[in-house]
Short mmCIF file of C-alpha atoms in Angstrom, two decimals:
data_model
loop_
_atom_site.label_atom_id
_atom_site.label_comp_id
_atom_site.label_asym_id
_atom_site.label_seq_id
_atom_site.Cartn_x
_atom_site.Cartn_y
_atom_site.Cartn_z
CA MET A 1 71.57 114.02 -31.38
CA GLU A 2 74.23 113.77 -33.83
CA GLY A 3 77.12 115.32 -35.53
CA ASP A 4 79.73 117.79 -33.85
CA GLY A 5 77.40 119.46 -31.49
CA SER A 6 77.60 122.82 -33.10
CA ASN A 7 75.20 125.42 -34.47
CA ASP A 8 77.01 127.72 -36.53
CA GLY A 9 74.08 129.36 -37.64
CA ASN A 10 73.02 130.79 -34.49
CA ARG A 11 76.74 131.20 -32.55
CA PRO A 12 76.70 134.01 -30.65
CA ARG A 13 80.13 136.28 -32.23
CA PHE A 14 79.24 139.55 -30.55
CA LEU A 15 80.80 137.95 -27.37
CA CYS A 16 84.61 137.46 -26.44
CA GLU A 17 85.78 134.23 -24.58
CA GLY A 18 86.29 135.43 -21.56
CA VAL A 19 82.70 137.17 -21.30
CA ILE A 20 81.41 133.37 -22.12
CA PHE A 21 83.57 132.02 -19.70
CA GLU A 22 82.21 133.95 -16.73
CA ILE A 23 78.66 133.64 -17.85
CA LEU A 24 78.84 129.83 -18.35
CA THR A 25 80.56 129.11 -15.45
CA ARG A 26 77.52 130.36 -13.54
CA VAL A 27 75.44 128.43 -15.36
CA SER A 28 73.53 125.91 -13.38
CA SER A 29 74.30 122.03 -14.25
CA GLU A 30 70.91 121.64 -15.39
CA SER A 31 71.14 124.55 -18.06
CA LEU A 32 74.89 123.90 -18.82
CA TRP A 33 73.82 120.76 -21.24
CA PRO A 34 71.79 122.81 -23.87
CA CYS A 35 74.61 125.55 -23.84
CA ARG A 36 77.01 123.05 -25.15
CA TRP A 37 74.68 122.54 -28.23
CA VAL A 38 75.25 126.26 -29.29
CA CYS A 39 78.61 125.96 -30.94
CA LYS A 40 81.89 123.89 -30.77
CA GLU A 41 83.66 126.61 -28.94
CA TRP A 42 81.05 126.49 -25.99
CA ARG A 43 81.33 122.88 -26.29
CA LYS A 44 84.99 122.71 -25.99
CA LEU A 45 85.03 125.22 -23.40
CA THR A 46 82.67 123.65 -20.79
CA TYR A 47 84.47 120.07 -21.12
CA GLU A 48 87.99 121.76 -19.88
CA SER A 49 89.19 121.17 -16.37
CA ASN A 50 89.92 124.75 -15.89
CA PHE A 51 86.03 125.41 -16.70
CA ASN A 52 84.66 122.43 -14.43
CA HIS A 53 86.72 123.82 -11.39
CA HIS A 54 85.44 127.46 -11.72
CA HIS A 55 82.03 125.99 -12.53
CA CYS A 56 82.06 123.75 -9.07
CA GLU A 57 82.87 126.76 -7.03
CA ARG A 58 80.52 129.56 -8.58
CA THR A 59 77.62 127.52 -8.59
CA GLN A 60 78.34 125.51 -5.42
CA THR A 61 78.16 122.23 -7.46
CA LEU A 62 79.74 119.10 -6.22
CA SER A 63 81.69 116.75 -9.24
CA GLY A 64 83.85 114.09 -8.38
CA PHE A 65 82.79 110.19 -7.66
CA PHE A 66 81.66 107.93 -4.95
CA ILE A 67 84.47 105.20 -4.31
CA GLN A 68 83.55 102.48 -3.05
CA GLU A 69 85.61 99.95 -0.65
CA SER A 70 85.35 96.27 1.02
CA PHE A 71 86.52 95.10 4.00
CA LYS A 72 85.23 91.75 5.45
CA CYS A 73 82.64 91.72 3.22
CA ASN A 74 81.29 95.15 4.12
CA TYR A 75 81.03 98.02 1.91
CA SER A 76 81.84 101.80 2.80
CA SER A 77 82.08 104.78 0.21
CA SER A 78 83.65 108.11 0.51
CA PHE A 79 83.05 110.82 -1.95
CA ILE A 80 86.22 112.45 -3.82
CA SER A 81 86.97 115.21 -6.36
CA ILE A 82 89.95 117.71 -7.40
CA ASP A 83 87.33 120.35 -7.72
CA HIS A 84 85.87 120.20 -4.60
CA SER A 85 85.02 123.69 -2.68
CA PRO A 86 86.07 123.86 0.97
CA THR A 87 82.65 125.83 1.74
CA ILE A 88 80.73 122.47 1.11
CA PRO A 89 80.97 119.78 3.24
CA LYS A 90 81.77 116.47 1.65
CA PRO A 91 78.73 114.42 1.25
CA SER A 92 78.50 110.76 2.81
CA LEU A 93 75.87 108.07 3.17
CA ASN A 94 76.27 108.22 7.26
CA PHE A 95 72.58 109.79 7.03
CA LEU A 96 70.86 106.63 5.73
CA PRO A 97 69.39 104.53 8.40
CA GLU A 98 71.60 101.44 7.80
CA LYS A 99 75.08 100.68 6.02
CA VAL A 100 74.72 100.17 2.20
CA LYS A 101 76.14 99.42 -0.69
CA ILE A 102 76.11 101.81 -3.97
CA GLU A 103 74.07 100.00 -7.08
CA ALA A 104 73.81 103.06 -9.26
CA SER A 105 74.47 106.85 -9.89
CA SER A 106 72.55 109.53 -11.71
CA SER A 107 73.98 112.71 -13.79
CA LYS A 108 71.37 114.49 -11.05
CA GLY A 109 72.97 113.89 -7.55
CA LEU A 110 70.59 110.73 -6.89
CA LEU A 111 72.16 107.14 -6.14
CA CYS A 112 70.33 103.99 -5.58
CA CYS A 113 71.57 101.73 -2.77
CA VAL A 114 70.80 98.41 -1.26
CA ASN A 115 71.27 97.56 2.59
CA GLN A 116 73.92 95.03 3.39
CA GLU A 117 71.78 92.38 5.01
CA VAL A 118 71.03 89.06 3.74
CA ILE A 119 68.41 88.91 0.68
CA ARG A 120 65.26 88.13 2.99
CA HIS A 121 65.74 91.32 4.55
CA ARG A 122 67.34 93.31 1.63
CA CYS A 123 66.15 96.78 1.24
CA TYR A 124 66.87 99.52 -1.57
CA TYR A 125 67.15 103.28 -1.47
CA VAL A 126 67.42 106.24 -3.17
CA CYS A 127 68.86 109.19 -1.89
CA LYS A 128 70.59 112.44 -2.46
CA PRO A 129 73.63 112.94 -0.63
CA THR A 130 74.09 116.65 -0.66
CA THR A 131 70.53 117.20 1.11
CA GLN A 132 70.78 114.09 2.89
CA GLN A 133 67.42 113.17 1.48
CA TRP A 134 66.28 109.59 1.30
CA ARG A 135 63.29 107.49 0.58
CA LYS A 136 62.80 103.74 0.75
CA ILE A 137 61.62 102.21 -2.89
CA PRO A 138 60.00 98.53 -3.08
CA ASN A 139 61.75 95.99 -3.81
CA PRO A 140 62.29 94.06 -7.00
CA LYS A 141 62.42 90.26 -7.60
CA ASN A 142 65.19 89.51 -5.45
CA ARG A 143 65.22 85.41 -6.87
CA TYR A 144 68.03 85.87 -9.16
CA PHE A 145 71.19 87.83 -8.56
CA ALA A 146 71.50 91.44 -9.96
CA VAL A 147 74.50 91.57 -12.40
CA ARG A 148 73.86 95.35 -13.30
CA MET A 149 71.60 97.94 -12.31
CA ALA A 150 71.52 101.55 -13.81
CA MET A 151 69.78 105.09 -12.94
CA PHE A 152 68.44 107.71 -15.09
CA VAL A 153 67.11 110.78 -13.53
CA GLN A 154 64.66 112.22 -16.12
CA SER A 155 63.88 115.71 -14.33
CA SER A 156 64.30 117.26 -11.33
CA ASN A 157 61.45 119.03 -10.81
CA PRO A 158 59.28 117.43 -10.38
CA LEU A 159 61.47 114.33 -9.60
CA ARG A 160 61.01 111.89 -11.98
CA TYR A 161 63.55 108.92 -12.44
CA LYS A 162 63.85 105.17 -13.78
CA ILE A 163 66.28 102.23 -12.50
CA VAL A 164 66.71 99.03 -14.61
CA ARG A 165 67.97 96.05 -13.02
CA PHE A 166 69.73 93.12 -15.06
CA SER A 167 69.43 89.98 -13.07
CA GLN A 168 70.71 86.06 -14.24
CA PRO A 169 69.59 82.70 -12.90
CA VAL A 170 72.36 80.99 -10.97
CA LYS A 171 72.59 78.00 -13.03
CA MET A 172 72.17 79.53 -16.64
CA ILE A 173 70.03 77.59 -19.00
CA LYS A 174 69.94 80.09 -21.48
CA ASN A 175 72.22 83.38 -22.16
CA TYR A 176 69.71 85.54 -21.18
CA LEU A 177 69.35 88.76 -19.00
CA ARG A 178 66.22 89.25 -17.09
CA CYS A 179 65.27 92.93 -16.83
CA GLU A 180 63.30 94.69 -14.67
CA ILE A 181 62.61 98.75 -14.22
CA PHE A 182 61.06 100.60 -11.19
CA ASP A 183 59.58 103.75 -12.29
CA SER A 184 58.84 106.59 -9.75
CA SER A 185 56.01 108.04 -11.40
CA ASN A 186 53.90 104.87 -10.64
CA TRP A 187 56.30 103.98 -7.81
CA ALA A 188 56.62 99.98 -8.74
CA TRP A 189 59.08 97.87 -10.55
CA LYS A 190 57.81 96.22 -14.04
CA ARG A 191 59.06 93.07 -15.53
CA SER A 192 60.35 93.95 -19.35
CA GLY A 193 61.47 91.95 -21.81
CA ASP A 194 63.90 89.10 -21.42
CA ILE A 195 67.29 90.14 -23.25
CA GLY A 196 68.95 87.41 -25.23
CA LEU A 197 72.84 87.58 -25.31
CA PRO A 198 75.49 86.09 -28.13
CA PRO A 199 77.54 83.21 -26.96
CA LEU A 200 80.01 83.63 -24.31
CA VAL A 201 79.21 87.03 -23.94
CA GLY A 202 79.12 88.67 -20.34
CA LEU A 203 78.98 91.92 -18.69
CA PRO A 204 81.87 93.06 -16.57
CA PRO A 205 81.53 94.99 -13.69
CA GLY A 206 81.42 98.78 -13.87
CA PRO A 207 78.50 101.12 -13.88
CA GLY A 208 76.98 102.06 -17.41
CA VAL A 209 77.84 104.92 -19.31
CA LEU A 210 75.02 107.28 -20.11
CA ILE A 211 74.61 108.61 -23.37
CA ASN A 212 71.30 110.55 -24.94
CA GLY A 213 69.38 108.25 -22.20
CA ILE A 214 71.12 105.14 -23.74
CA PHE A 215 73.34 102.94 -21.07
CA HIS A 216 76.26 101.27 -22.61
CA TRP A 217 78.43 98.50 -21.22
CA LEU A 218 81.67 96.68 -22.77
CA THR A 219 81.09 93.15 -23.00
CA SER A 220 83.85 90.28 -22.67
CA GLU A 221 83.56 89.68 -26.54
CA ASN A 222 84.67 93.58 -27.45
CA LEU A 223 81.14 94.25 -27.96
CA ILE A 224 79.06 97.06 -26.50
CA PHE A 225 75.78 96.33 -24.96
CA ALA A 226 73.20 99.23 -25.08
CA PHE A 227 70.02 99.53 -23.48
CA ASP A 228 67.35 102.60 -23.99
CA ILE A 229 65.84 102.88 -20.59
CA ASN A 230 62.70 104.88 -22.16
CA TYR A 231 61.97 102.68 -25.26
CA GLU A 232 62.93 99.65 -23.20
CA THR A 233 64.97 98.10 -26.27
CA ASN A 234 68.59 96.92 -26.60
CA ARG A 235 70.92 96.63 -29.37
CA MET A 236 74.76 95.24 -29.78
CA ILE A 237 77.56 97.75 -31.16
CA ARG A 238 80.72 96.39 -32.40
CA LEU A 239 84.13 98.58 -31.79
CA GLN A 240 85.99 100.07 -34.42
CA GLN A 241 87.01 97.61 -37.29
CA GLU A 242 90.84 99.57 -36.99
CA GLU A 243 93.05 97.68 -34.53
CA PRO A 244 94.33 100.30 -31.83
CA ASP A 245 98.39 101.13 -32.63
CA LEU A 246 99.53 99.82 -29.34
CA ASN A 247 102.81 98.39 -30.10
CA ASN A 248 101.29 94.87 -30.11
CA ASP A 249 101.06 95.08 -26.49
CA PHE A 250 98.97 92.00 -25.41
CA ARG A 251 98.00 93.34 -21.77
CA VAL A 252 95.66 95.80 -23.25
CA HIS A 253 92.47 97.34 -20.56
CA LYS A 254 89.62 98.76 -22.09
CA ILE A 255 86.78 101.10 -20.84
CA LEU A 256 83.72 102.96 -22.30
CA ALA A 257 84.05 106.40 -21.39
CA ASP A 258 81.82 109.80 -21.58
CA CYS A 259 83.65 111.94 -23.88
CA LYS A 260 82.38 115.57 -24.40
CA GLY A 261 78.59 113.86 -24.45
CA ARG A 262 79.96 110.90 -26.79
CA LEU A 263 80.57 107.57 -26.50
CA SER A 264 84.25 106.74 -26.47
CA VAL A 265 86.37 103.91 -26.07
CA ILE A 266 90.06 103.98 -24.38
CA TYR A 267 92.84 101.27 -24.74
CA ILE A 268 95.14 101.24 -21.63
CA THR A 269 98.53 99.09 -21.66
CA ASP A 270 101.53 99.75 -18.74
CA HIS A 271 102.82 102.53 -21.71
CA ARG A 272 100.22 104.35 -23.87
CA MET A 273 96.54 105.04 -23.78
CA GLU A 274 94.30 105.45 -27.14
CA GLN A 275 91.23 106.92 -27.51
CA TRP A 276 88.66 106.56 -29.94
CA VAL A 277 85.15 108.17 -29.99
CA MET A 278 81.86 107.28 -31.90
CA THR A 279 81.62 109.97 -34.22
CA LYS A 280 78.28 108.95 -35.77
CA TYR A 281 75.89 107.03 -33.54
CA SER A 282 73.54 105.52 -35.83
CA LYS A 283 76.09 104.30 -38.30
CA GLU A 284 78.51 103.12 -35.64
CA LEU A 285 81.35 105.17 -36.85
CA TRP A 286 84.50 105.57 -34.75
CA LYS A 287 87.50 107.89 -34.86
CA LYS A 288 90.50 107.75 -33.24
CA LYS A 289 90.92 110.93 -30.81
CA HIS A 290 94.38 110.99 -29.63
CA SER A 291 97.40 108.45 -28.42
CA VAL A 292 99.05 109.24 -25.36
CA ASN A 293 102.69 107.98 -23.78
CA LEU A 294 101.89 106.95 -19.95
CA GLU A 295 105.00 107.76 -18.48
CA ALA A 296 103.97 109.56 -15.68
CA LEU A 297 102.45 106.33 -14.21
CA LYS A 298 105.64 104.33 -13.68
CA SER A 299 106.60 102.94 -10.67
CA GLU A 300 104.07 102.23 -7.89
CA GLU A 301 101.26 103.44 -10.16
CA CYS A 302 102.08 101.00 -13.36
CA SER A 303 99.89 98.34 -12.06
CA SER A 304 96.37 101.08 -11.96
CA VAL A 305 93.46 100.72 -14.24
CA MET A 306 91.53 103.40 -15.70
CA GLU A 307 88.17 103.70 -14.27
CA ALA A 308 86.20 106.85 -16.03
CA LEU A 309 87.19 110.35 -17.80
CA TYR A 310 86.61 113.04 -15.20
CA THR A 311 87.18 115.92 -17.80
CA ALA A 312 88.27 115.91 -21.35
CA GLU A 313 91.76 115.56 -20.21
CA VAL A 314 91.43 114.03 -16.49
CA ALA A 315 91.54 110.33 -15.94
CA LEU A 316 90.16 108.64 -12.74
CA MET A 317 92.56 105.58 -12.08
CA THR A 318 92.46 103.08 -9.46
CA SER A 319 94.89 100.23 -7.83
CA ILE A 320 94.34 97.93 -4.98
CA ASN A 321 94.24 100.91 -2.35
CA LYS A 322 94.91 103.84 -4.26
CA VAL A 323 92.81 106.35 -6.64
CA ILE A 324 95.00 108.53 -9.26
CA TRP A 325 93.87 111.63 -10.99
CA TYR A 326 95.99 111.35 -14.26
CA ASN A 327 96.03 114.38 -16.64
CA PHE A 328 96.98 113.01 -19.60
CA GLN A 329 97.38 116.40 -21.56
CA LYS A 330 100.42 117.64 -19.13
CA ASN A 331 101.32 113.89 -18.36
CA LYS A 332 100.94 114.22 -14.24
CA ALA A 333 99.60 111.98 -11.80
CA VAL A 334 98.06 112.72 -8.41
CA VAL A 335 97.77 110.25 -5.93
CA ASP A 336 95.14 109.68 -2.91
CA ARG A 337 95.57 106.58 -0.83
CA VAL A 338 91.98 105.03 0.82
CA LYS A 339 91.89 102.78 3.92
CA HIS A 340 90.49 99.54 2.61
CA PHE A 341 90.84 97.56 -0.54
CA LEU A 342 88.70 99.01 -3.30
CA ALA A 343 85.45 96.87 -4.34
CA SER A 344 84.83 95.37 -7.75
CA GLU A 345 82.19 98.00 -8.53
CA LYS A 346 84.11 101.00 -6.94
CA ALA A 347 83.59 104.72 -8.99
CA PHE A 348 80.45 106.06 -9.42
CA SER A 349 80.45 109.15 -11.10
CA PHE A 350 78.84 111.87 -8.86
CA GLN A 351 77.56 115.55 -9.50
CA SER A 352 75.02 117.58 -7.39
CA ASP A 353 73.58 121.06 -6.53
CA LEU A 354 72.57 121.69 -2.86
CA VAL A 355 69.28 122.29 -3.78
CA PRO A 356 66.41 119.99 -1.82
CA CYS A 357 64.44 117.97 -4.20
CA ASN A 358 60.83 116.44 -3.61
CA MET A 359 61.32 112.59 -2.56
CA ARG A 360 58.00 112.10 -2.22
CA THR A 361 55.57 110.41 -4.79
CA GLU A 362 52.58 112.04 -5.90
#
């Protein structure tokens, strides 16, 4: 869907804002998405931090990130959140039969992980940490090194999901990605078409941003690589033509993010942050959303890197061994320290209920 996400003709005007808040904070996560398309007010309300906090508490839902650390070539992960209810145990991956590295996460509470053994003993797992359920899936072709993986849950009941794996030869003859897709419906990997890339274009570390069934990665040449996992098609999207107003600061870090269901690019320097949102996806039209002073991130937090948006006004930022929740509307930062150094692919968005799912195939 495109447009502003509103439906003014069917707007329920007979309910006051307080009643709407009480109702929507009790709606399941799966039912919340269609509610956001009722009208602009509902859409704005359901992306606010205050709403997210109450929704997690009232629906017994976990919302946050799995943070991945690396120590002596071994990976460990932990769940972090600023909306975690004390009545819900924090999920971990200790229930899996061996130590794993997270490869991809989904919006429905599933993770795709791989064990930390050598390639010939490689095993892939799909799991739901909140219910400690897991299932081993067949291995893809491990001849080539995986550069990116992504996971898309099509439905929760019955459970249907797809995993895409992009790999490249060690010695590249052509600038292309080898694409494989795992489909839980037939419980097998299949080889999709190779994807040609423009010269010098590469995919930096980080999970893809999922918008309307399409994964997006910001490339090294200021293009956005978009892959539709259902139709197995891809395209390159250009960033906005207008240059960001960051006072000619050459140290600009860029990330992609999901901003209220729309693709967003965020530019960050040591002093300012500027956010642009794609308002018309098919026409690649961008609009500047806001520019923020980053005064609260001075001193020891000045070297932090933004990883993702948690809510519309709260960002997740990291440094070598710290995780920072930064509210750029209130200009306030909350710092959590981690035990080891953070891995290159360090932050995986995670949202899940506590309902067991059917991990078996039919």
